């Protein structure tokens, strides 16, 4: 009902959509960009887009999933424009380590700098996909909708990204250990 009203140009309906979803959009943008001002800019950009973008929304997914897609796209455009490449939030380090490296690693014997450097090697879209999966706990179906790609492609990208980060960290650890042994 609200979406129909937004399509018809109702500012009241847009306000209702804002009330229900703006905090989620702001939170996602902040978590991706790690900058409050930029996240607020994304929030405004997304809701400015809503009246025109809603015309292409077919209702095959939840409104929140659609808004996540708009938010991720806006954040990725900002990142691609050269603004910043951000790491995943420290509060999710345990989950990310476990997902990337398996359950054998813990934060006590893990160097988060290596994780940050490994993640920085990934493109912004893949980093955001990992964040949404591991930190926001979105399922593959939602990620497929957000990134407009088949579920199998999402799974493959997540697997390749985790494998890449795992190999990156293991190679750097081996190199550091080798240097320490020769010193």
mmCIF file of C-alpha atoms in Angstrom, residues 25-132:
data_model
loop_
_atom_site.group_PDB
_atom_site.id
_atom_site.type_symbol
_atom_site.label_atom_id
_atom_site.label_comp_id
_atom_site.label_asym_id
_atom_site.label_seq_id
_atom_site.Cartn_x
_atom_site.Cartn_y
_atom_site.Cartn_z
ATOM 1 C CA UNK A 25 19.896 2.397 5.282
ATOM 2 C CA UNK A 26 22.018 4.722 7.417
ATOM 3 C CA UNK A 27 23.447 1.803 9.401
ATOM 4 C CA UNK A 28 24.411 -0.136 6.265
ATOM 5 C CA UNK A 29 25.969 2.939 4.657
ATOM 6 C CA UNK A 30 27.905 3.734 7.828
ATOM 7 C CA UNK A 31 29.145 0.165 8.152
ATOM 8 C CA UNK A 32 30.326 0.161 4.557
ATOM 9 C CA UNK A 33 31.883 3.626 4.530
ATOM 10 C CA UNK A 34 32.740 4.043 8.244
ATOM 11 C CA UNK A 35 32.127 7.752 7.995
ATOM 12 C CA UNK A 36 29.001 9.303 9.496
ATOM 13 C CA UNK A 37 28.854 12.279 7.112
ATOM 14 C CA UNK A 38 29.246 10.090 4.024
ATOM 15 C CA UNK A 39 26.660 7.650 5.379
ATOM 16 C CA UNK A 40 24.197 10.499 5.873
ATOM 17 C CA UNK A 41 24.877 11.635 2.301
ATOM 18 C CA UNK A 42 24.120 8.111 1.062
ATOM 19 C CA UNK A 43 20.942 8.020 3.149
ATOM 20 C CA UNK A 44 19.736 11.217 1.512
ATOM 21 C CA UNK A 45 20.790 10.032 -1.951
ATOM 22 C CA UNK A 46 18.916 6.750 -1.561
ATOM 23 C CA UNK A 47 15.685 8.387 -0.447
ATOM 24 C CA UNK A 48 15.948 11.042 -3.152
ATOM 25 C CA UNK A 49 16.166 8.135 -5.645
ATOM 26 C CA UNK A 50 13.178 6.264 -4.204
ATOM 27 C CA UNK A 51 10.373 8.122 -6.045
ATOM 28 C CA UNK A 52 11.925 7.485 -9.458
ATOM 29 C CA UNK A 53 13.484 4.104 -8.652
ATOM 30 C CA UNK A 54 10.237 2.714 -7.244
ATOM 31 C CA UNK A 55 8.827 2.593 -10.757
ATOM 32 C CA UNK A 56 11.205 -0.267 -11.539
ATOM 33 C CA UNK A 57 10.540 -2.117 -8.259
ATOM 34 C CA UNK A 58 8.477 -5.180 -9.166
ATOM 35 C CA UNK A 59 7.750 -6.332 -5.632
ATOM 36 C CA UNK A 60 9.525 -9.667 -6.073
ATOM 37 C CA UNK A 61 11.676 -8.990 -3.012
ATOM 38 C CA UNK A 62 11.175 -7.296 0.322
ATOM 39 C CA UNK A 63 11.295 -3.514 0.359
ATOM 40 C CA UNK A 64 14.242 -3.713 2.754
ATOM 41 C CA UNK A 65 16.179 -5.898 0.286
ATOM 42 C CA UNK A 66 15.462 -3.409 -2.487
ATOM 43 C CA UNK A 67 16.602 -0.517 -0.281
ATOM 44 C CA UNK A 68 19.761 -2.481 0.649
ATOM 45 C CA UNK A 69 20.490 -2.851 -3.057
ATOM 46 C CA UNK A 70 20.052 0.892 -3.625
ATOM 47 C CA UNK A 71 22.283 1.586 -0.611
ATOM 48 C CA UNK A 72 25.012 -0.857 -1.629
ATOM 49 C CA UNK A 73 25.019 0.558 -5.157
ATOM 50 C CA UNK A 74 25.278 4.118 -3.838
ATOM 51 C CA UNK A 75 28.116 3.161 -1.491
ATOM 52 C CA UNK A 76 29.956 1.291 -4.221
ATOM 53 C CA UNK A 77 29.647 4.290 -6.527
ATOM 54 C CA UNK A 78 31.156 6.456 -3.787
ATOM 55 C CA UNK A 79 33.987 3.967 -3.287
ATOM 56 C CA UNK A 80 34.590 3.662 -7.022
ATOM 57 C CA UNK A 81 34.781 7.412 -7.244
ATOM 58 C CA UNK A 82 37.912 7.105 -5.139
ATOM 59 C CA UNK A 83 36.531 8.382 -1.854
ATOM 60 C CA UNK A 84 37.700 5.564 0.452
ATOM 61 C CA UNK A 85 38.238 1.866 0.734
ATOM 62 C CA UNK A 86 37.145 0.805 4.201
ATOM 63 C CA UNK A 87 37.732 -2.324 6.227
ATOM 64 C CA UNK A 88 35.049 -4.306 7.964
ATOM 65 C CA UNK A 89 34.180 -3.182 11.467
ATOM 66 C CA UNK A 90 36.346 -4.414 14.321
ATOM 67 C CA UNK A 91 33.297 -5.544 16.301
ATOM 68 C CA UNK A 92 32.786 -8.314 13.735
ATOM 69 C CA UNK A 93 36.409 -9.471 13.690
ATOM 70 C CA UNK A 94 35.751 -12.855 15.347
ATOM 71 C CA UNK A 95 32.976 -13.712 12.878
ATOM 72 C CA UNK A 96 35.032 -12.594 9.909
ATOM 73 C CA UNK A 97 38.117 -14.512 11.060
ATOM 74 C CA UNK A 98 36.047 -17.647 11.590
ATOM 75 C CA UNK A 99 34.367 -17.318 8.182
ATOM 76 C CA UNK A 100 37.592 -16.476 6.367
ATOM 77 C CA UNK A 101 40.006 -18.820 8.085
ATOM 78 C CA UNK A 102 37.963 -21.456 9.875
ATOM 79 C CA UNK A 103 37.377 -21.986 13.563
ATOM 80 C CA UNK A 104 41.041 -22.623 14.436
ATOM 81 C CA UNK A 105 41.937 -18.932 14.545
ATOM 82 C CA UNK A 106 41.077 -16.600 17.403
ATOM 83 C CA UNK A 107 41.679 -12.933 17.909
ATOM 84 C CA UNK A 108 44.369 -13.702 20.494
ATOM 85 C CA UNK A 109 46.674 -15.339 17.921
ATOM 86 C CA UNK A 110 45.517 -13.356 14.935
ATOM 87 C CA UNK A 111 46.904 -10.131 13.487
ATOM 88 C CA UNK A 112 43.934 -7.997 12.383
ATOM 89 C CA UNK A 113 46.258 -5.902 10.223
ATOM 90 C CA UNK A 114 46.759 -8.898 7.957
ATOM 91 C CA UNK A 115 43.002 -9.323 7.637
ATOM 92 C CA UNK A 116 42.597 -5.643 6.794
ATOM 93 C CA UNK A 117 45.344 -5.854 4.182
ATOM 94 C CA UNK A 118 43.864 -9.030 2.711
ATOM 95 C CA UNK A 119 40.395 -7.487 2.528
ATOM 96 C CA UNK A 120 41.862 -4.331 0.981
ATOM 97 C CA UNK A 121 43.060 -6.476 -1.929
ATOM 98 C CA UNK A 122 39.440 -7.353 -2.800
ATOM 99 C CA UNK A 123 37.314 -5.044 -4.899
ATOM 100 C CA UNK A 124 34.754 -2.901 -3.056
ATOM 101 C CA UNK A 125 31.792 -4.957 -4.250
ATOM 102 C CA UNK A 126 33.276 -8.213 -2.962
ATOM 103 C CA UNK A 127 34.253 -6.612 0.360
ATOM 104 C CA UNK A 128 30.712 -5.312 0.833
ATOM 105 C CA UNK A 129 29.282 -8.714 -0.110
ATOM 106 C CA UNK A 130 31.466 -10.385 2.538
ATOM 107 C CA UNK A 131 30.405 -7.795 5.094
ATOM 108 C CA UNK A 132 26.704 -8.241 4.393
#
